[in-house]
Short mmCIF file of the C-alpha atoms (twelve columns), coordinates in Angstrom:
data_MODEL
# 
_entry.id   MODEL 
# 
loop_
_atom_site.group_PDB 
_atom_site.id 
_atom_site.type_symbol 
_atom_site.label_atom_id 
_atom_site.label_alt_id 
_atom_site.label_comp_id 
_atom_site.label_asym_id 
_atom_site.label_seq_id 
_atom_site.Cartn_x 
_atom_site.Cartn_y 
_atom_site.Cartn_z 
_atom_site.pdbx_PDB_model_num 
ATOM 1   C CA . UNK A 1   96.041  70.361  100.950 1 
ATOM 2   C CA . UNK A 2   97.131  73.016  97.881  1 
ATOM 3   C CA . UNK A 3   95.563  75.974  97.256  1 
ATOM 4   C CA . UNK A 4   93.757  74.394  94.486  1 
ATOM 5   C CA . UNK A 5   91.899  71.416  96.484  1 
ATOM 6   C CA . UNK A 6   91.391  74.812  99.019  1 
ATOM 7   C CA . UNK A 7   89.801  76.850  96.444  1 
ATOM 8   C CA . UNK A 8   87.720  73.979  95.406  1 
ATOM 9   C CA . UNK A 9   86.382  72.882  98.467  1 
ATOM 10  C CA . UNK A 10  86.134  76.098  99.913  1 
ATOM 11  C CA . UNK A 11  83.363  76.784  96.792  1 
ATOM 12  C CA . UNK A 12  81.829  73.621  97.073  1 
ATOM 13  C CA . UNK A 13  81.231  74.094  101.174 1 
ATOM 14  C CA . UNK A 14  79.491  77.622  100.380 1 
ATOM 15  C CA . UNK A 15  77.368  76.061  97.094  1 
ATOM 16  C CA . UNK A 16  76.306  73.147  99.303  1 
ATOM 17  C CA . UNK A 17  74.854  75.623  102.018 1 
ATOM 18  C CA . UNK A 18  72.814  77.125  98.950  1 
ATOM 19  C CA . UNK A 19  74.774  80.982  100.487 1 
ATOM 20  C CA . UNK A 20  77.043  81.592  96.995  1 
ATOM 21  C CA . UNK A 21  74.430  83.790  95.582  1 
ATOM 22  C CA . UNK A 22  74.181  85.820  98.399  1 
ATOM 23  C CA . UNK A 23  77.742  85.617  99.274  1 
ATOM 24  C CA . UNK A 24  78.978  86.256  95.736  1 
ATOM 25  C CA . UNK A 25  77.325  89.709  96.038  1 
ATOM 26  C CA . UNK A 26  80.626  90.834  96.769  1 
ATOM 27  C CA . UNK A 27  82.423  91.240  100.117 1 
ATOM 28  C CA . UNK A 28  82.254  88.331  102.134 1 
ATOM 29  C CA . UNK A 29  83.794  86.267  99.006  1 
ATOM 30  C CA . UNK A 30  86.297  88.644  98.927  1 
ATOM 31  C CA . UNK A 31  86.593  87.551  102.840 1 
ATOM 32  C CA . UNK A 32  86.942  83.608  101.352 1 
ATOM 33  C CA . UNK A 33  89.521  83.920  99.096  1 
ATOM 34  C CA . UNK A 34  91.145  86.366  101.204 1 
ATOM 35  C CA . UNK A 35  93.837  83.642  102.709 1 
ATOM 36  C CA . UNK A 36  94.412  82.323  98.873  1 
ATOM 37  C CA . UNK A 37  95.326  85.713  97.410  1 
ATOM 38  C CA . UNK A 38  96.777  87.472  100.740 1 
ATOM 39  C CA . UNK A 39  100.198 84.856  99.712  1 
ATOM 40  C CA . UNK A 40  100.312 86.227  96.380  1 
ATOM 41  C CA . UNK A 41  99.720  89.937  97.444  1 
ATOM 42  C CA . UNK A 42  102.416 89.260  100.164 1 
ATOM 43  C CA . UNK A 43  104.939 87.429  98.063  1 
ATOM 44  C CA . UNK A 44  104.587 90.945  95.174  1 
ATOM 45  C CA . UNK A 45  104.921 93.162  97.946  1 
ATOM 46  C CA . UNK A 46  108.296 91.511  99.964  1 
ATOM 47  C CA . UNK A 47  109.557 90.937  95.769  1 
ATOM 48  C CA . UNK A 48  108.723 94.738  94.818  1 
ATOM 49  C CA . UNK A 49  110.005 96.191  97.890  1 
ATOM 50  C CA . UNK A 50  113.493 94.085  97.156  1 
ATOM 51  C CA . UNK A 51  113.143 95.623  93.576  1 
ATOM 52  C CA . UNK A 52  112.999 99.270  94.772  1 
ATOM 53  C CA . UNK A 53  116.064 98.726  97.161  1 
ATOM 54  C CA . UNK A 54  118.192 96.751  94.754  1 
ATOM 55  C CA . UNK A 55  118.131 93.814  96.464  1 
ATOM 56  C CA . UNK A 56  117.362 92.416  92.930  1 
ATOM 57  C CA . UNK A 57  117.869 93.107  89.287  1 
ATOM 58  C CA . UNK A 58  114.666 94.093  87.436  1 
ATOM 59  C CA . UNK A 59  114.886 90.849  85.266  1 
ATOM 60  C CA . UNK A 60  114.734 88.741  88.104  1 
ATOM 61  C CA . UNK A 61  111.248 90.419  89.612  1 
ATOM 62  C CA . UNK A 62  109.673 89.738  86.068  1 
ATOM 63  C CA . UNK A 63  110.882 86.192  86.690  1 
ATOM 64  C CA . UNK A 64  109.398 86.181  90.142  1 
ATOM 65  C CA . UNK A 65  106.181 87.890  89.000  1 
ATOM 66  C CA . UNK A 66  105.882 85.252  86.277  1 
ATOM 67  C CA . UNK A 67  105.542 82.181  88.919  1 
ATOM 68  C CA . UNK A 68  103.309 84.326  90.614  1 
ATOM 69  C CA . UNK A 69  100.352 84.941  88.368  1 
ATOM 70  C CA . UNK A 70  100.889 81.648  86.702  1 
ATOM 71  C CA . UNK A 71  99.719  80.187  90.120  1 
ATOM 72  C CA . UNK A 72  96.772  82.657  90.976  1 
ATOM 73  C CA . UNK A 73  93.225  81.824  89.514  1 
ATOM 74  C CA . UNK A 74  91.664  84.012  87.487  1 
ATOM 75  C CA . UNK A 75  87.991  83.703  89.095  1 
ATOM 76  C CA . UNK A 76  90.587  84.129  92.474  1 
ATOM 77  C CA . UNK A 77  91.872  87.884  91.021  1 
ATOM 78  C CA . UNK A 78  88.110  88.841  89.899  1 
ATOM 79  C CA . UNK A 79  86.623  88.309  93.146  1 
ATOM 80  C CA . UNK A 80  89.871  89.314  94.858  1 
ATOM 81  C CA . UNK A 81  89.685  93.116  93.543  1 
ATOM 82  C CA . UNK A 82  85.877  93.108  92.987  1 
ATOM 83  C CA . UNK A 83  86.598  93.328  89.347  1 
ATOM 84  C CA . UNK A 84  82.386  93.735  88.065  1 
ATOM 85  C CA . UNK A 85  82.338  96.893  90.841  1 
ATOM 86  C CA . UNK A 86  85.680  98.755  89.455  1 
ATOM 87  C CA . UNK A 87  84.233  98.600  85.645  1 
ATOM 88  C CA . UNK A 88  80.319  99.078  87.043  1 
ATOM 89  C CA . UNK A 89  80.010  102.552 84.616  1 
ATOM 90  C CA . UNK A 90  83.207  102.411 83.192  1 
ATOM 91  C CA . UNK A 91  83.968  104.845 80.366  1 
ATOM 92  C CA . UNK A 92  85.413  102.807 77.228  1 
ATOM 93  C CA . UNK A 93  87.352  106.133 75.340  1 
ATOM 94  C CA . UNK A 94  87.446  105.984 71.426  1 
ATOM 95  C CA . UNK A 95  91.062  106.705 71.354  1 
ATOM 96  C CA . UNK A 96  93.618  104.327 73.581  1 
ATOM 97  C CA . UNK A 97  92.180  103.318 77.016  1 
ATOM 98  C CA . UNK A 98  91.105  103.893 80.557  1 
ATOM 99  C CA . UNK A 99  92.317  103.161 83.578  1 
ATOM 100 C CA . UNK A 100 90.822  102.872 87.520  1 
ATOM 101 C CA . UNK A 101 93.148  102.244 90.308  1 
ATOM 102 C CA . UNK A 102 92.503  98.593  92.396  1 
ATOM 103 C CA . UNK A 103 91.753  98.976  96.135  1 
ATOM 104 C CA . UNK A 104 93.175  96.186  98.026  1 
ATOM 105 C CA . UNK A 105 91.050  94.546  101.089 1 
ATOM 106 C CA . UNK A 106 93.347  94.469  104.240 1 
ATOM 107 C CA . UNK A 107 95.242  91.472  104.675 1 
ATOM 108 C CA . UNK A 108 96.197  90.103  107.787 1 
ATOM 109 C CA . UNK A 109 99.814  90.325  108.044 1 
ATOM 110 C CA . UNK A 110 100.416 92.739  104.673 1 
ATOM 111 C CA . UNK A 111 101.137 96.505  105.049 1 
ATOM 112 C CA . UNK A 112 98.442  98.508  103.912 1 
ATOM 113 C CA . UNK A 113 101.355 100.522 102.028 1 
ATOM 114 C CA . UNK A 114 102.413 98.219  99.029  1 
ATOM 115 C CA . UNK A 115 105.385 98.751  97.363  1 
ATOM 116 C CA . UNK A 116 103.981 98.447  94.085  1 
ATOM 117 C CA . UNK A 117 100.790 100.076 92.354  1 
ATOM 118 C CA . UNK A 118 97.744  98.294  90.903  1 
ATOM 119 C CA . UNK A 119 95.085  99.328  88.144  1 
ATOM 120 C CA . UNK A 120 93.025  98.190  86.134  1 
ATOM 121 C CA . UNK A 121 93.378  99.362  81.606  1 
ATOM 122 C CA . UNK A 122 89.847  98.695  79.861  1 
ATOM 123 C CA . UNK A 123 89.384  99.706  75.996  1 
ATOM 124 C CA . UNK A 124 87.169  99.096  73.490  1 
ATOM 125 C CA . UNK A 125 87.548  96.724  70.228  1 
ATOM 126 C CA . UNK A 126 91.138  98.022  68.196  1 
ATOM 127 C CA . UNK A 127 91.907  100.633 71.351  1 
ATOM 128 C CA . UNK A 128 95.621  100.263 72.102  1 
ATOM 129 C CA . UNK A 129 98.033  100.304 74.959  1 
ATOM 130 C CA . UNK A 130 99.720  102.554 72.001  1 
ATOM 131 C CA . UNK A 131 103.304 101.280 71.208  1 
ATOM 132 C CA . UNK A 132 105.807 102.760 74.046  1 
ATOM 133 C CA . UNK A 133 108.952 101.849 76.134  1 
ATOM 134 C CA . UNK A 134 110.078 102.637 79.935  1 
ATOM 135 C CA . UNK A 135 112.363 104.177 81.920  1 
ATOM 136 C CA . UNK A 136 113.308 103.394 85.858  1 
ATOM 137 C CA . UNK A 137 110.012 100.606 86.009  1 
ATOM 138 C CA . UNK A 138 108.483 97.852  85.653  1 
ATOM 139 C CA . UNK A 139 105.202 96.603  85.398  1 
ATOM 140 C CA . UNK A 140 103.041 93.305  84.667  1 
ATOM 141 C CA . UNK A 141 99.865  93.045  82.548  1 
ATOM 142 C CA . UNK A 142 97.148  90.033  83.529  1 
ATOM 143 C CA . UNK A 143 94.326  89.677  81.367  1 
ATOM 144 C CA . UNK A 144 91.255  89.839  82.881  1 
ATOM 145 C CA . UNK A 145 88.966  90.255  79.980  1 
ATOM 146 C CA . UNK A 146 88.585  89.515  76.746  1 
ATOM 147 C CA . UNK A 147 91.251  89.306  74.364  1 
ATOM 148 C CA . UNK A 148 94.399  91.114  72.579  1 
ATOM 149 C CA . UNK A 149 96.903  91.397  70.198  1 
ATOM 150 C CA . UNK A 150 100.655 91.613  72.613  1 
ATOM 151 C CA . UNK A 151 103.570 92.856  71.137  1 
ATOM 152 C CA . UNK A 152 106.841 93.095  72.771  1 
ATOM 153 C CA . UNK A 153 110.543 94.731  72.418  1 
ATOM 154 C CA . UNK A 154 113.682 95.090  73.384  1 
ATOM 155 C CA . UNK A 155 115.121 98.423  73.225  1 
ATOM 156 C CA . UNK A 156 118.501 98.175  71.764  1 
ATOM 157 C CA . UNK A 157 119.772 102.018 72.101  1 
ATOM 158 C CA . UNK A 158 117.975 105.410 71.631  1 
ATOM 159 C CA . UNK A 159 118.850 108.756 71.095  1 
ATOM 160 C CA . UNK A 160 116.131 111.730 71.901  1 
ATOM 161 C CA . UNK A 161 114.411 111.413 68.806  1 
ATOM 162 C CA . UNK A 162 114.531 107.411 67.889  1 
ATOM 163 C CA . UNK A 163 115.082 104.357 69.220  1 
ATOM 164 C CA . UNK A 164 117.040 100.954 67.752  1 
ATOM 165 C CA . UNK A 165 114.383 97.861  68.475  1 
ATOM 166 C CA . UNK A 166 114.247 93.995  68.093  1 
ATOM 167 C CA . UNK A 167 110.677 92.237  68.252  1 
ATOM 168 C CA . UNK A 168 110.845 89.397  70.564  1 
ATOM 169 C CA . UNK A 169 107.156 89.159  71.380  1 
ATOM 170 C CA . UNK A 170 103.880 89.249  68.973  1 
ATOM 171 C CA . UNK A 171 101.070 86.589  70.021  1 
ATOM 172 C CA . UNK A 172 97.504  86.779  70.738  1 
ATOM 173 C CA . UNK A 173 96.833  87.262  74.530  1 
ATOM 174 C CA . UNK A 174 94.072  85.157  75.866  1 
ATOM 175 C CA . UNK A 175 92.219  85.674  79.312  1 
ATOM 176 C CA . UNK A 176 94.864  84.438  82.288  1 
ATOM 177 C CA . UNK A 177 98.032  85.145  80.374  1 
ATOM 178 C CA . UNK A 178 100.088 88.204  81.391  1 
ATOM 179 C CA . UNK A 179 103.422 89.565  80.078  1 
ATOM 180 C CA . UNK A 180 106.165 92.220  81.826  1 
ATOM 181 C CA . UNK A 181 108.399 95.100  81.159  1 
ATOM 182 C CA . UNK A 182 111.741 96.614  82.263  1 
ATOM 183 C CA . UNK A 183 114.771 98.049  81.580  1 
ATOM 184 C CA . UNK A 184 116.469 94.819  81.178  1 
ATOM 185 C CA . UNK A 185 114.074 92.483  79.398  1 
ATOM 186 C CA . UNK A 186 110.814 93.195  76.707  1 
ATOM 187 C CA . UNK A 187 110.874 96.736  77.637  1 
ATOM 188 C CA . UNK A 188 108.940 98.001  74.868  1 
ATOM 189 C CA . UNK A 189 104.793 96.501  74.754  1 
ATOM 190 C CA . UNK A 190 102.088 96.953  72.594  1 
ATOM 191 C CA . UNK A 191 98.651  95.971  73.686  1 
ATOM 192 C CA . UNK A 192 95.757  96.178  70.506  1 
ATOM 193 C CA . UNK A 193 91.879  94.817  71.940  1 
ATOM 194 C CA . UNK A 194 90.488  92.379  69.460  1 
ATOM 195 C CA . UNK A 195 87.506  91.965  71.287  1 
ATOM 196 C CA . UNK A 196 84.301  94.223  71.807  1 
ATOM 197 C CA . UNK A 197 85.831  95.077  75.516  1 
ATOM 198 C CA . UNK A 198 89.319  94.113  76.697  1 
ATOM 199 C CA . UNK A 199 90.661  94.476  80.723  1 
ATOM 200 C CA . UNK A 200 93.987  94.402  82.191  1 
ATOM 201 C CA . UNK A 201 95.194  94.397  85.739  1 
ATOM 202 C CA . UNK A 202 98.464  95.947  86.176  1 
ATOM 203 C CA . UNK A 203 100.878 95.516  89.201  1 
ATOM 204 C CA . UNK A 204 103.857 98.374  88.515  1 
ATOM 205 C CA . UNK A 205 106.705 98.896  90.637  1 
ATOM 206 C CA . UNK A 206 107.901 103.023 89.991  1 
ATOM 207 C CA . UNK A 207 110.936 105.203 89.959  1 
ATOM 208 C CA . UNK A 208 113.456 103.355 90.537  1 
ATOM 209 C CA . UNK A 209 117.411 103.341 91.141  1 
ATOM 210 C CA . UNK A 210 115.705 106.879 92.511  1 
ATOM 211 C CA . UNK A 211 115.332 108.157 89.115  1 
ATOM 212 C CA . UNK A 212 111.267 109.664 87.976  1 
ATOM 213 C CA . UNK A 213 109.884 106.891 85.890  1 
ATOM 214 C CA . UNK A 214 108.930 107.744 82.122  1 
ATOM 215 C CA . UNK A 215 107.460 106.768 78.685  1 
ATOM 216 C CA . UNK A 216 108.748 107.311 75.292  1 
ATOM 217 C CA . UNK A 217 105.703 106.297 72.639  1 
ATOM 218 C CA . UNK A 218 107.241 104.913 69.357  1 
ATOM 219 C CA . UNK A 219 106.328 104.666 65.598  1 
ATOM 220 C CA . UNK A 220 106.725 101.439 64.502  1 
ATOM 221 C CA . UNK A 221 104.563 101.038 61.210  1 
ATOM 222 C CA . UNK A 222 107.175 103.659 59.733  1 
ATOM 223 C CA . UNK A 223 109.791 101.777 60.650  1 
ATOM 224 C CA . UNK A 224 113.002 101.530 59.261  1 
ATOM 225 C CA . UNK A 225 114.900 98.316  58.778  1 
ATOM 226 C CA . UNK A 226 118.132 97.573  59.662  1 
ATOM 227 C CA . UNK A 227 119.069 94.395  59.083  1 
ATOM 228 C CA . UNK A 228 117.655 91.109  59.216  1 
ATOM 229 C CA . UNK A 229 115.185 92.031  62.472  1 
ATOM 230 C CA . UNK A 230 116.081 95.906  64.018  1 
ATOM 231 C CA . UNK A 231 113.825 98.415  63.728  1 
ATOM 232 C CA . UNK A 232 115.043 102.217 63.989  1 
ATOM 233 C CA . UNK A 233 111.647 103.999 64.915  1 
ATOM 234 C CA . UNK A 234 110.852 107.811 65.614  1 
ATOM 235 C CA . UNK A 235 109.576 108.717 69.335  1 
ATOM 236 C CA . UNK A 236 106.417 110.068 69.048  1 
ATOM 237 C CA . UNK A 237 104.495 112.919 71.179  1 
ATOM 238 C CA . UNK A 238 101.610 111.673 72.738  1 
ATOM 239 C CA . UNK A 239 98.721  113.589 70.911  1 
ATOM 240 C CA . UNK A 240 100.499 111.553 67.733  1 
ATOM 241 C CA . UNK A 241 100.575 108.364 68.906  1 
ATOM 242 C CA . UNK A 242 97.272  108.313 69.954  1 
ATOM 243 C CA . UNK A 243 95.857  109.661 66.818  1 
ATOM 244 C CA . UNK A 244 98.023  106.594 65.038  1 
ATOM 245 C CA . UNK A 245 97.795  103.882 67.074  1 
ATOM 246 C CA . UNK A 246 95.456  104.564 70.101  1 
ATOM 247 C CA . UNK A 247 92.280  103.697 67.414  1 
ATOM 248 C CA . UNK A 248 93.737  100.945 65.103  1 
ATOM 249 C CA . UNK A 249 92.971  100.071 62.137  1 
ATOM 250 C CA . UNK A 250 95.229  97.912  61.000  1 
ATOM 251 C CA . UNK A 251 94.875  94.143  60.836  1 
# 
């Protein structure tokens, strides 16, 4: 049996017994698809943990992360983290977003310690994930909500003030889809809601190679072109970027 023909019959033993309303009130769901998500949470924790000791390249744990949200469900993830609890009286701001972090049930066989962090981003309609590159992480957006405009980069070279960028991304983002950064692949994103309400969950693996993780927010509607696709654009402070991007108005 797959985890599909699992999931399914799992939900239609509880709707035949009349119990998902009451059981859908949160935790002992969470208990149900406990066995179906504890594999995925397992496989990002042994693949994030090989990730902070080098075992692998950063390019190859966005690979890995890829299978793995391609194969979880998203009414799996919501019930999984008790996603209508984290955003009960959640604060949309008017510039950029807000975050909560994502308690994890215990798993059976999963260290309570993960080696990688999880949180939620929720903004209102033309809020941003402003425009901004990393250093020494990675990290993987799923949407959970609503919808958004992605853009991607890769960081060709920088210097304090600017960086040299390629697009290689730029598509709307639809509920289930996700997308990843690192130093190696797409490490620039740009995440723009389109939608009255947009939510993310984020999975990000920190500081690694033992070097502090950081973020350099860019400018990249006063761009300047060099050749047929780079992009030299000015590093912004934060205050800046938010003011620019973190409410946008452009369409």
């Amino acid at each position: 049996m797959n985890r599909r023909e699992f999931t399914k019959g799992l939900l239609g033993t509880l709707a035949s017994y009349s119990l998902l309303e009451t059981l859908v009130s949160r935790d002992l769901f969470a208990d149900a698809v406990k066995p179906v998500v504890g594999h995925w949470v397992g496989g990002l924790h042994e693949m994030s943990r090989d990730l902070k000791t080098g075992t692998i390249a950063p390019a190859v744990w966005q690979a890995k992360v890829k299978e793995l949200f391609d194969r979880v469900e998203l009414s799996e993830m919501l019930r999984f983290i008790d996603f209508d609890r984290l955003i009960a009286g959640f604060e949309h701001p008017d510039l950029g977003v807000n975050t909560r972090q994502v308690p994890f049930p215990k798993l059976d066989g999963i260290p309570e310690d993960l080696a990688f962090h999880r949180k939620i981003f929720g903004m209102k309609k033309d809020r941003a994930i402003i425009p901004h590159g990393h250093k020494n992480m990675v990290s993987c957006h799923y949407v959970l909500q609503g919808e958004f405009h992605l853009r991607h980069y890769e960081k060709i070279e920088e210097t304090e003030s600017h960086m040299v960028i390629e697009p290689t991304i730029d598509q709307i983002a639809k509920v289930g889809s996700h997308s990843s950064i690192s130093d190696e692949k797409n490490n620039i994103h740009w995440l723009k809601a389109n939608t009255e309400t947009a939510f993310t969950f984020d999975v990000l693996v920190v500081d690694l190679k033992g070097a502090k993780w950081d973020v350099d927010n860019i400018d990249p509607y006063d761009a300047e072109k060099i050749g047929e696709s780079r992009l030299r654009v000015r590093k912004l402070a934060l205050e800046e970027a938010l003011a620019k991007y973190g409410h946008d108005m452009h369409h």
